[in-house]
Coordinates of C-alpha atoms and ligand atoms in Angstrom, one line a residue:
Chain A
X137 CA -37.0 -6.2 21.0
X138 CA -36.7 -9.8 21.2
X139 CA -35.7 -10.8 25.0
X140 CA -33.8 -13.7 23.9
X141 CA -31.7 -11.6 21.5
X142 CA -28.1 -10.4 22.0
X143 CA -27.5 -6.6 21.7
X144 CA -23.9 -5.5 21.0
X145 CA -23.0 -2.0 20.8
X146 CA -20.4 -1.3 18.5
X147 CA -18.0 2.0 17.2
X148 CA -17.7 2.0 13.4
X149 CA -15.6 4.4 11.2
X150 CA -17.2 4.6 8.0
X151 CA -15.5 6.2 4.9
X152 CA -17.0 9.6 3.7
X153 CA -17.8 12.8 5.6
X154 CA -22.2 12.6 4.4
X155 CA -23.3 11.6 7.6
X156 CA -26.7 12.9 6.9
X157 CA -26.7 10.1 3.9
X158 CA -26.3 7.3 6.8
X159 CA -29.5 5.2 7.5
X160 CA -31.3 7.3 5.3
X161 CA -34.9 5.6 5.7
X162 CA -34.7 6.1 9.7
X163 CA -32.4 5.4 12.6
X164 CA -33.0 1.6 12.2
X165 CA -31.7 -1.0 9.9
X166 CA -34.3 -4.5 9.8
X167 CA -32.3 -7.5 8.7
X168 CA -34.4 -9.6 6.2
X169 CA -33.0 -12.4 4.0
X170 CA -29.7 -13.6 5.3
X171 CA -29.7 -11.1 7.1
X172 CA -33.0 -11.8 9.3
X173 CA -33.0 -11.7 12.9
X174 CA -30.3 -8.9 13.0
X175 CA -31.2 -5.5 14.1
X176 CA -28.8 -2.2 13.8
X177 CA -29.5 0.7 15.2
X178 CA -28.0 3.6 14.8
X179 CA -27.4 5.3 18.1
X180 CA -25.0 8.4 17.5
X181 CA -22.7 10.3 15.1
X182 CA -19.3 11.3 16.9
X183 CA -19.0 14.9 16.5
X184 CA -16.2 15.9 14.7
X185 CA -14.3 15.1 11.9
X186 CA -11.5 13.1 10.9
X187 CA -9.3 14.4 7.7
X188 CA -8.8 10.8 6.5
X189 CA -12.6 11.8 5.2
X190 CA -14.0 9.1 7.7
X191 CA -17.3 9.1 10.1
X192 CA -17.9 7.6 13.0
X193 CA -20.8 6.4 14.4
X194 CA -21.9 3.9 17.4
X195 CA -24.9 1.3 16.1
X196 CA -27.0 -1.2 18.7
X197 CA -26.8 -4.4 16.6
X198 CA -29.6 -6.7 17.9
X199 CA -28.5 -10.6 17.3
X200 CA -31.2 -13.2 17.4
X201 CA -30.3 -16.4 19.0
X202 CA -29.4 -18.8 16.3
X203 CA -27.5 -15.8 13.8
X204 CA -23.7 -16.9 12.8
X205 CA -21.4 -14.0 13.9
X206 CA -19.9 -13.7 10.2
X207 CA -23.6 -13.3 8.7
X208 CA -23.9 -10.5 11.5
X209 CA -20.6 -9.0 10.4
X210 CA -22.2 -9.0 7.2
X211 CA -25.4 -7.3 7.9
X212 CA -23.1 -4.2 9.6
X213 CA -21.4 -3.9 6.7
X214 CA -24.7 -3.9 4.8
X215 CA -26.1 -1.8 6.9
X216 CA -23.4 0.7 7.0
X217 CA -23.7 0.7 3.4
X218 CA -20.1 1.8 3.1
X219 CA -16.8 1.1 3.6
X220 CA -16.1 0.2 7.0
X221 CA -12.4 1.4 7.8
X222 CA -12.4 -0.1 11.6
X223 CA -14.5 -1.2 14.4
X224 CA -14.4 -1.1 17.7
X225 CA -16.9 -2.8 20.6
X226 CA -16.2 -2.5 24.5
X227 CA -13.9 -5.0 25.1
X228 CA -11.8 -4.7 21.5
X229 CA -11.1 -3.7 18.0
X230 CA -11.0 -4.9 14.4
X231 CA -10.4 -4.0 10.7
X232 CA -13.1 -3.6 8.6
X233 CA -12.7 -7.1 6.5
X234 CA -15.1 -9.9 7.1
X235 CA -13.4 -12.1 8.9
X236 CA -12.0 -9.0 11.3
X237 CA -15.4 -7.7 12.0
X238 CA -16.8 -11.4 12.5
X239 CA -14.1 -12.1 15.0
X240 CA -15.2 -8.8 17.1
X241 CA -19.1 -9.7 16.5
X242 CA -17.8 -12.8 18.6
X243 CA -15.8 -11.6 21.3
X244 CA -18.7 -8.7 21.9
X245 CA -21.3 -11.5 22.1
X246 CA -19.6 -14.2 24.2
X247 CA -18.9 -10.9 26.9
X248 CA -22.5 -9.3 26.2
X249 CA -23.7 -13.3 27.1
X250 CA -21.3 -13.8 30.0
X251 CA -23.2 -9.7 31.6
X252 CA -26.4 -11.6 30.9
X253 CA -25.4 -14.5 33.0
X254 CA -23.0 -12.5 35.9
X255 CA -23.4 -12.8 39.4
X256 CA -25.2 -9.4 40.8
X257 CA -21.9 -8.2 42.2
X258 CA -20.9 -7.1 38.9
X259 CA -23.2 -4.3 39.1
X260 CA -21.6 -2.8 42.2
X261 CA -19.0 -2.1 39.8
X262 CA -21.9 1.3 38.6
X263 CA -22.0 2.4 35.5
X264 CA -19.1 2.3 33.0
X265 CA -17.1 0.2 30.7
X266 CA -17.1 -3.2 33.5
X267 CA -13.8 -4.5 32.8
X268 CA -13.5 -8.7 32.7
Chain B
X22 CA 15.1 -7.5 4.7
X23 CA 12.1 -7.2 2.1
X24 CA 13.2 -6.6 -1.2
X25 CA 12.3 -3.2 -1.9
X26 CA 15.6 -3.3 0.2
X27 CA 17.5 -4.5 -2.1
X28 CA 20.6 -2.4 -2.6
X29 CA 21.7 -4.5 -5.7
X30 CA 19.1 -3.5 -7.2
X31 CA 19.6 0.1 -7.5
X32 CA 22.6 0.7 -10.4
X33 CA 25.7 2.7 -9.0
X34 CA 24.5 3.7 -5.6
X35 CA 26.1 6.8 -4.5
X36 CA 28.4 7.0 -1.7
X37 CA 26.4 7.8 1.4
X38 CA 26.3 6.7 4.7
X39 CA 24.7 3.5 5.5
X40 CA 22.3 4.2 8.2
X41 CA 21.0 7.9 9.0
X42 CA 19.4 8.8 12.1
X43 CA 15.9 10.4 11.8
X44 CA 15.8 14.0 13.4
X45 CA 11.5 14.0 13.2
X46 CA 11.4 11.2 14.6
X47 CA 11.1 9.9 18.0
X48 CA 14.6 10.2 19.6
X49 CA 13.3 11.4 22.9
X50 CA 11.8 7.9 23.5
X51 CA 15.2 6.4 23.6
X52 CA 17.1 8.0 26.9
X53 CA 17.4 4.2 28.4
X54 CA 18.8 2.6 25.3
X55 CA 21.5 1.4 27.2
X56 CA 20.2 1.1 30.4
X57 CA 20.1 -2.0 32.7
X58 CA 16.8 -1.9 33.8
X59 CA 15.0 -2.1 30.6
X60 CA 15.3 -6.6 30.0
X61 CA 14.9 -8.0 26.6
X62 CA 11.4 -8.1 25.3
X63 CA 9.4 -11.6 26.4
X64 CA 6.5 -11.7 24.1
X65 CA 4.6 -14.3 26.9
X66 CA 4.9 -11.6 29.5
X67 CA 2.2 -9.5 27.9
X68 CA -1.4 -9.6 26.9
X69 CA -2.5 -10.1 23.2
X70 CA -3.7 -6.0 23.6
X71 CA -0.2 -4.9 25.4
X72 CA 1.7 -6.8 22.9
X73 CA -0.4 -5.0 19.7
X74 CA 0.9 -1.9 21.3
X75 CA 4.5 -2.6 21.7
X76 CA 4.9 -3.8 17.7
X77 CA 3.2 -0.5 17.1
X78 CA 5.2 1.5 19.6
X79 CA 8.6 -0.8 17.9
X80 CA 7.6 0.5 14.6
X81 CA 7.5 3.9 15.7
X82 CA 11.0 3.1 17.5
X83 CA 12.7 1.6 15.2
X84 CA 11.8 4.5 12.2
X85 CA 14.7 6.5 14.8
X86 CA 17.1 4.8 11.9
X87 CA 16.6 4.2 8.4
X88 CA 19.1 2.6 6.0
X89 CA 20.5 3.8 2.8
X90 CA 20.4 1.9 -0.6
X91 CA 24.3 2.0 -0.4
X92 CA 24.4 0.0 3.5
X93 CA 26.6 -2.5 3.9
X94 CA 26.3 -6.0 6.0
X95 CA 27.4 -4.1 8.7
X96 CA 25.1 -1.3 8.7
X97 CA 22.4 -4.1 8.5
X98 CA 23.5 -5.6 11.2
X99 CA 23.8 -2.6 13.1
X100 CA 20.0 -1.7 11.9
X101 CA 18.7 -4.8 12.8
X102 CA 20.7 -5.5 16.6
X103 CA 19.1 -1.7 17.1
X104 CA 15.6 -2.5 16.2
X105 CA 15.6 -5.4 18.8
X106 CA 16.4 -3.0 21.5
X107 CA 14.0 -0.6 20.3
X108 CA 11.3 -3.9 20.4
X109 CA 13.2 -4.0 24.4
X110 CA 12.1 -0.4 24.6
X111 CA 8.8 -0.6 23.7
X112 CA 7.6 -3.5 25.9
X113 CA 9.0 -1.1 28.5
X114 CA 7.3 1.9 27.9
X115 CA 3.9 -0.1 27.9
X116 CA 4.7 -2.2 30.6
X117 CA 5.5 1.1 32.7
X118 CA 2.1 3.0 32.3
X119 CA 1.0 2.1 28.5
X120 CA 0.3 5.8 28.0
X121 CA 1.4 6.8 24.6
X122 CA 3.4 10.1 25.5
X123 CA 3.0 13.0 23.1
X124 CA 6.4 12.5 20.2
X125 CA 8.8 15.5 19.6
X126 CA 7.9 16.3 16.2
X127 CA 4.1 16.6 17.1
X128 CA 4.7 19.1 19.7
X129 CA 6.8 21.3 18.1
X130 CA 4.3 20.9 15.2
X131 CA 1.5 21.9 17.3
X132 CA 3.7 24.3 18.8
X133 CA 5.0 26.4 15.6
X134 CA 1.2 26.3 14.3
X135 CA -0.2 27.3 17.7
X136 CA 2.5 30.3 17.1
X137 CA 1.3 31.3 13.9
X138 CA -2.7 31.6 14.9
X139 CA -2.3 32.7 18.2
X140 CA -2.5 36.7 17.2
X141 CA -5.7 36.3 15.1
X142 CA -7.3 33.4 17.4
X143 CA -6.4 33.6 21.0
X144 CA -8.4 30.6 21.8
X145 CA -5.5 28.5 19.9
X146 CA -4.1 27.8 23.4
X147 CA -7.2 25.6 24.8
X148 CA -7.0 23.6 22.0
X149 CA -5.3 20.0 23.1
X150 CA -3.8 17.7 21.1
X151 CA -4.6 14.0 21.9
X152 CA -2.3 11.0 20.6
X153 CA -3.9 7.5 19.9
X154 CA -2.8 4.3 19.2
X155 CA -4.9 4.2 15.6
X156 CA -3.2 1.9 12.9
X157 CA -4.1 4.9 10.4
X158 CA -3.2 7.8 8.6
X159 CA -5.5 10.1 11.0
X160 CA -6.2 13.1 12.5
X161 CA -9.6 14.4 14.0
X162 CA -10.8 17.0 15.7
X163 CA -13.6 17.1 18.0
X164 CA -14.8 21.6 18.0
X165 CA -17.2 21.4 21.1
X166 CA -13.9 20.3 23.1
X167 CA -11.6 21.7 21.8
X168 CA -9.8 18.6 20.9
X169 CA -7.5 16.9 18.2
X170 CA -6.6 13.6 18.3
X171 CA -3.5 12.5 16.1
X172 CA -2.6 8.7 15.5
X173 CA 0.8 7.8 16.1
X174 CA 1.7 6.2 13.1
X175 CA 0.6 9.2 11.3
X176 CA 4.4 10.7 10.8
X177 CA 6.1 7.1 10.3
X178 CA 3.6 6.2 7.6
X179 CA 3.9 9.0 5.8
X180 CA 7.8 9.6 5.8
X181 CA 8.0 5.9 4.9
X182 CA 6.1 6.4 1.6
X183 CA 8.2 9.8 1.6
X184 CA 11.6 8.1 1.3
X185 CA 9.9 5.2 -1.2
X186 CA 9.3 8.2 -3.4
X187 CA 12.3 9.5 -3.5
X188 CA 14.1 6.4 -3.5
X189 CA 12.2 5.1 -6.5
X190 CA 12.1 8.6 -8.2
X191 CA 16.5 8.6 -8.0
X192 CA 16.4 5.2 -8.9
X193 CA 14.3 5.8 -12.1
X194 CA 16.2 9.1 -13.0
X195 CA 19.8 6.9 -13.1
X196 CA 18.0 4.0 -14.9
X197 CA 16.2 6.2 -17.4
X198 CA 17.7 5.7 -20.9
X199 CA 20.1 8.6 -22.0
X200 CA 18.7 9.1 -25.4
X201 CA 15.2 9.7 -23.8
X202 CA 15.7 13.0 -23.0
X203 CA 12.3 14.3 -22.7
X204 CA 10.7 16.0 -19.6
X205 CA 8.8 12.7 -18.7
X206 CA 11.8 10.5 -19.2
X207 CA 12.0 9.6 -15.6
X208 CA 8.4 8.8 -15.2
X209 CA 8.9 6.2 -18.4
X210 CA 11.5 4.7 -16.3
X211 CA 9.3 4.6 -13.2
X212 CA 6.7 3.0 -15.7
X213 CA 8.6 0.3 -16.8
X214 CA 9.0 -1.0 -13.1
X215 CA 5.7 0.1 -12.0
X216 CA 5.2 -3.0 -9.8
X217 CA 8.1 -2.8 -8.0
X218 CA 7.2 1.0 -7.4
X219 CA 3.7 0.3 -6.6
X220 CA 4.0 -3.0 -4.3
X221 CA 5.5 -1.5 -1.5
X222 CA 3.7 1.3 -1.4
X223 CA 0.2 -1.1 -1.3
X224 CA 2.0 -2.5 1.8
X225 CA 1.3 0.6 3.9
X226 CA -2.3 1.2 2.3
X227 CA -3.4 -2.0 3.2
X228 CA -1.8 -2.3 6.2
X229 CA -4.6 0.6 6.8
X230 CA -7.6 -1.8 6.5
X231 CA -6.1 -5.2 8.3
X232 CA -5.2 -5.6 11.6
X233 CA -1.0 -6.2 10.0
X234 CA 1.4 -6.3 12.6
X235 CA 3.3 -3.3 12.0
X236 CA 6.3 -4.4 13.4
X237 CA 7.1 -6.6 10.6
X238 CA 6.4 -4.1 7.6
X239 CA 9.0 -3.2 5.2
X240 CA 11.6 -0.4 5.9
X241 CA 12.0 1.5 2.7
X242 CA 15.6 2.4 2.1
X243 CA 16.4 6.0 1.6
X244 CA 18.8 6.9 -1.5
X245 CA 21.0 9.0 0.2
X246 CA 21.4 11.8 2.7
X247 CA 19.7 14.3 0.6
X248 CA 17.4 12.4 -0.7
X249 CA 16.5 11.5 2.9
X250 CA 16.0 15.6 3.8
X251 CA 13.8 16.0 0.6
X252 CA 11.6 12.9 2.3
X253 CA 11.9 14.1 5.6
X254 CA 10.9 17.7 4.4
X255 CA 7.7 16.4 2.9
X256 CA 6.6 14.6 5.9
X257 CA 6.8 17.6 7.9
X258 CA 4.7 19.4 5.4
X259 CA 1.8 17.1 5.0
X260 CA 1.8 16.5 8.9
X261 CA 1.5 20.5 9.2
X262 CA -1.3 20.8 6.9
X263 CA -3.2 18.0 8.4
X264 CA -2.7 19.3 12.2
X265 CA -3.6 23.1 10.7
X266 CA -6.2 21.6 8.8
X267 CA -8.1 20.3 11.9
X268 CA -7.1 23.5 14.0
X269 CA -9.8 24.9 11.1
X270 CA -12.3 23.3 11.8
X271 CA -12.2 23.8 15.5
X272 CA -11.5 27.5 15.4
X273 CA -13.8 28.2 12.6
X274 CA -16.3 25.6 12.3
X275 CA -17.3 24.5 15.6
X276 CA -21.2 25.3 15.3
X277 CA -21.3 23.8 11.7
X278 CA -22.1 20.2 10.9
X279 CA -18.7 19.3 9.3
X280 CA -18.5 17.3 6.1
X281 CA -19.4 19.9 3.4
X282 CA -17.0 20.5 0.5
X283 CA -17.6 24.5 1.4
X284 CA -15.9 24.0 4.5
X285 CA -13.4 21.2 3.7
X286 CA -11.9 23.5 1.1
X287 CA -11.9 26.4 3.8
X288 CA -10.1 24.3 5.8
X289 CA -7.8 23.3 2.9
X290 CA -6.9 26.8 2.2
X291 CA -6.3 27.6 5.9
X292 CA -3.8 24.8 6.1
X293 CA -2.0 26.2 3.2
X294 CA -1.6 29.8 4.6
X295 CA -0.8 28.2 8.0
X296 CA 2.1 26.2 5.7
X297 CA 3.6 28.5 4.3
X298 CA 3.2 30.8 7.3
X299 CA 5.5 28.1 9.2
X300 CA 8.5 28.7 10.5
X301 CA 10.8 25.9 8.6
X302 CA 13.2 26.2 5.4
X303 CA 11.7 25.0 2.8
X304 CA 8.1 25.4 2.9
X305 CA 8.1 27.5 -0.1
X306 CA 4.5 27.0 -2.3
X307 CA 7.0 25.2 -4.9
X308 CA 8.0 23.2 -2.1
X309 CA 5.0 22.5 -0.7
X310 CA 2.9 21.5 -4.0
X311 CA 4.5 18.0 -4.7
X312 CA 4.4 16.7 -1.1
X313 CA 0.6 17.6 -0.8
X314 CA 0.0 16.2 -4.7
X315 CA 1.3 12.8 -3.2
X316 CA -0.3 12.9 -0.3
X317 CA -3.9 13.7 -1.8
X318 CA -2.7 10.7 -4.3
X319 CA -2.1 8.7 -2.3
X320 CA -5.1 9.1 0.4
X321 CA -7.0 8.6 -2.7
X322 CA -5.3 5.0 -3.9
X323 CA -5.8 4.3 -0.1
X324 CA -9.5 4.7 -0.2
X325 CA -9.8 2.8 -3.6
X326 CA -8.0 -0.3 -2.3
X327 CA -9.6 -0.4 0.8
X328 CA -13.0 -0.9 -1.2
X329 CA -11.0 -3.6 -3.2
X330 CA -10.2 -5.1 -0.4
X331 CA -13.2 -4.8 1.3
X332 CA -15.5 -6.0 -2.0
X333 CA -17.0 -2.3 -1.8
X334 CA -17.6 -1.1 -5.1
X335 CA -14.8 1.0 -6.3
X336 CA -14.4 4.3 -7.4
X337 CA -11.2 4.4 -9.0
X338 CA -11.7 8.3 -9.2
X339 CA -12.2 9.6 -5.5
X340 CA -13.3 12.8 -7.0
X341 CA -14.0 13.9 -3.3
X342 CA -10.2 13.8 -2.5
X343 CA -8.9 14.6 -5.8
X344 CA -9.8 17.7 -6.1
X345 CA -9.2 18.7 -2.7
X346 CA -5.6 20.3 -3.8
X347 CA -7.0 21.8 -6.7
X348 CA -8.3 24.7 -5.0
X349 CA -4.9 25.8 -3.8
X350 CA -2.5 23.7 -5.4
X351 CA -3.0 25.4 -9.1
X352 CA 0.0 26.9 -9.6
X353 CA -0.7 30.2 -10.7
X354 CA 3.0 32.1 -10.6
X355 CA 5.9 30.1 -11.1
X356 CA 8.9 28.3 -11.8
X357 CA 8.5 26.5 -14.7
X358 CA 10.9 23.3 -13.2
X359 CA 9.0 22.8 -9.7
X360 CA 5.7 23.1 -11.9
X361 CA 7.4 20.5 -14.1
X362 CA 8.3 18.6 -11.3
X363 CA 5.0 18.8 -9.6
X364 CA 3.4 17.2 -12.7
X365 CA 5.9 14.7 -12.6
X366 CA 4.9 14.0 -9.1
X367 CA 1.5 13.6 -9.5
X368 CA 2.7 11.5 -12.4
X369 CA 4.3 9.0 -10.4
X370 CA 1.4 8.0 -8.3
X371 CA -0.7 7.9 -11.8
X372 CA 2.0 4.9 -12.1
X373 CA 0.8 3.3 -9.1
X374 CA -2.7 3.7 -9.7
X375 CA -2.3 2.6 -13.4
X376 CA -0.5 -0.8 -12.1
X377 CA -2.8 -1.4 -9.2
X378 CA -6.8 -0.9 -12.1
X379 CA -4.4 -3.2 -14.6
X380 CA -4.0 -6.1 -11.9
X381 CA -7.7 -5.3 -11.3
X382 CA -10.1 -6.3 -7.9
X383 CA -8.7 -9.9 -7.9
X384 CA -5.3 -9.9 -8.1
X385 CA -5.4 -6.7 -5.6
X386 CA -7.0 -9.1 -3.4
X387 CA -4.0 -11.4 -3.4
X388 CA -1.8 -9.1 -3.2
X389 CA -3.4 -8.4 0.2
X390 CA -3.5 -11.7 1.2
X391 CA 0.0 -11.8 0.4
X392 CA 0.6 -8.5 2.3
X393 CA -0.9 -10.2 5.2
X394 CA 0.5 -13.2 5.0
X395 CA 4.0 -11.8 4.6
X396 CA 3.6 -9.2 7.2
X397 CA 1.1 -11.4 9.8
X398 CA -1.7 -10.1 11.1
X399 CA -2.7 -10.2 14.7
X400 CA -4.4 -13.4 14.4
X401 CA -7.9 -14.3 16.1
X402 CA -8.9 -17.7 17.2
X403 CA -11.5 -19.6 15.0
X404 CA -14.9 -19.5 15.9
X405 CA -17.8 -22.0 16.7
X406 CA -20.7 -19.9 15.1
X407 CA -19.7 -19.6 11.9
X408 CA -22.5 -20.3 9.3
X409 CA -20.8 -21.7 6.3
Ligands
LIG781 ZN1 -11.8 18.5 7.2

């Protein structure tokens, strides 16, 4: 994986219940086109199931350096390759509409770029969601 | 007031009180109503996250009350100086822990279908019930824990677009012309004023897929006391057979990879024993067919303008969700008016469905936008990396 690229990890509720059908070629998504430069991977499907016929799953999104958050909200939703109900990253949550899911891409990147850049104490705080 | 409020609009409204209190709902969230240590609400006091939270908890406050088609200016009033200190409320409860206790109606939900299964499945009693603070129509259960997780709104949602039903379905009976005394006559009189049916109910669908400040969506008037109990009734079905639903699939399907139609329709038909099983007047299989017909309507509608919305490509059939009911809704003894009745039910959300593929992708769209705009969303800031 590219060192210089951000990783966010992000919760998405998906419409449907075929969770086998998701990422069907593999457990990665490769951005090309618009979309180059982002990388989603899929990391788990919740167990479970949700009777407003939803999945939801939790995907790695790699972001190159110079990638516009609304052209990574984008890829997602291509990736996904279905409706995507709501999101959710560590530190907040969105709709599924492009300018919702762009506005998360943001927020997860500016606090996935501020961990990159934190003083060492922050890691006394162990494992876990780090609250800011 | 939005206008689906609109008690002019409604020819000869019957006498009825003007505000009824909601017995399902969440009463046992307002022992300080009048009590001096709960200040008015101070929106710059909170966080952007606390204050998402108390418009949702307000929502679910203020739903204690709901007006009638025939309030006056004083029961508006009334409704409206009581929904501020329900707003009051809220911003206390989340300023004293932000926990989101576990409502009335949900226990004794869980409770009465925990009652039923008990005898067959003793393991019923480890299963927990989790409440989150979802803006969705939801429930989910998780087998390996033992776990269900129900969104608040759930209940408030649904009796909302409960009373709408009713409301418009009374309204439609007194305006339907005289001489049209067919079966369907009501239903033509529902079509004629299909938009004003529909819009309201594409209020709370889309308010599914964007981040809408609950707070501010419409209150659907109820037509009168009755009418109210009919809604009320219905809610308390569908919420049962979504809760027994779920208990389902934990107590039967907790080693199998959920999803399949096999065990979606086991489920299904679980639900509907567990229904009927229930110990509430009522929930007869004539009662019970209608309120599920809407609600499998209208999850489907939801799904269909949430890929509108969403530029998905749309499937305008759901096939998935529409035949869900089938399986146990087909009335196979009966009473030839609730089978009439039922029809006309699923009838009604045809309406909506009809109205919403006429206006087509585009002017769905705006109506969102319009939704949104009327409602407010939670707004983000702009950002720098946008690629244009
Ligand atoms: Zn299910």
């Amino acid at each position: 994986m590219d060192q210089s690229a951000t990783t966010v990890r992000l919760e998405l509720e998906l419409e449907g219940t075929d969770a086998h059908l998701l990422f069907a070629d593999g457990d990665t998504w490769l951005g090309s086109g618009p979309y180059a430069g982002v990388t989603v991977r899929l990391l788990e499907r919740e167990e479970g199931h949700g009777f407003g016929l939803s999945i939801v799953v939790t995907v790695l999104v790699s972001i190159g350096v110079n990638v516009a958050s609304n052209v990574v909200a984008d890829a997602v939703r291509s990736a996904a390759g279905r409706l995507v109900i709501r999101a959710r990253g560590r530190h907040g949550a969105s709709d599924g509409s492009a300018e919702g899911l762009e506005g998360l891409v943001e927020d997860e990147r500016d606090a996935a770029e501020a961990d990159r850049t934190a003083v060492p104490e922050d890691l006394s705080a162990g494992p876990g969601p780090r609250s800011r | 007031m939005s206008p689906m409020a609109d008690p002019d609009a409604s020819p000869d409204p019957p006498p009825s009180a003007g505000v009824l209190i909601d017995g399902d709902s969440h009463l046992e969230l307002l022992g300080p109503w009048a009590s001096p240590d709960v200040p008015p609400y101070a929106a710059t006091a909170f966080t952007a996250a606390e204050r998402r939270r108390i418009h949702l908890l307000h929502y679910l406050l203020r739903g204690n009350f709901v007006l009638t088609v025939a309030a006056d200016d004083e029961d508006v009033a009334a409704f409206m100086d009581g929904s501020r200190r329900c707003l009051d409320l809220a911003a206390h409860y989340v300023r004293d822990d932000g926990a989101l206790p576990v409502p009335d109606w949900l226990e004794a939900t869980d409770a009465g279908i925990k009652d039923i299964l008990r005898p067959d499945h003793p393991a019923v009693d480890d299963v927990r019930i989790t409440v989150t603070w979802d803006q969705r129509i939801y429930a989910r259960s998780r087998p390996r824990s033992r776990e269900i997780l129900v969104s608040a709104v759930t209940r408030a949602h649904l009796r909302s677009l409960n009373v709408w039903f009713w409301t418009s379905w009374n309204h439609a009976m007194r305006a339907a012309d005289p001489k049209d005394t067919g079966k369907l006559a009501t239903i033509r009189a529902m079509l004629r004023n299909s938009e004003g049916f529909t819009l309201p109910l594409l209020a709370f669908l889309v308010s599914v897929y964007r981040d809408i400040d609950l707070s501010r969506l419409p209150c659907p008037r109820a037509w009168d006391a009755e009418s109210f109990r009919l809604a009320s009734l219905w809610t308390a079905m569908q919420t049962t057979f979504v809760l027994a639903h779920e208990y389902a699939h934990v107590l039967l399907h907790g080693d199998h990879p959920l999803g399949s139609p096999r065990l979606e329709a086991e489920a299904d038909a679980f639900a509907y024993r567990v229904l009927l099983a229930f110990d509430r007047t009522g929930f007869t299989p004539d009662g019970v067919r209608p309120a599920l017909r809407w609600y499998f309507r209208l999850l489907a509608i939801e799904r269909s303008v949430g890929q509108v919305i969403n530029s998905h490509p749309v499937d305008w059939i759901q096939e998935d969700i529409q035949c869900r009911p089938l399986a146990f809704l087909h009335p196979t003894v009966g009473d030839p008016n609730a089978a009439y009745f039922d029809a006309a039910v699923g009838n009604a959300a045809m309406v909506a469905k009809h109205f919403l593929r006429e206006a087509g992708p585009e002017r769905i769209r705006e109506y969102s936008k319009d939704i949104c705009a009327e409602f407010g969303t939670l707004a983000r800031p702009t950002h720098d990396r946008r690629a244009e």
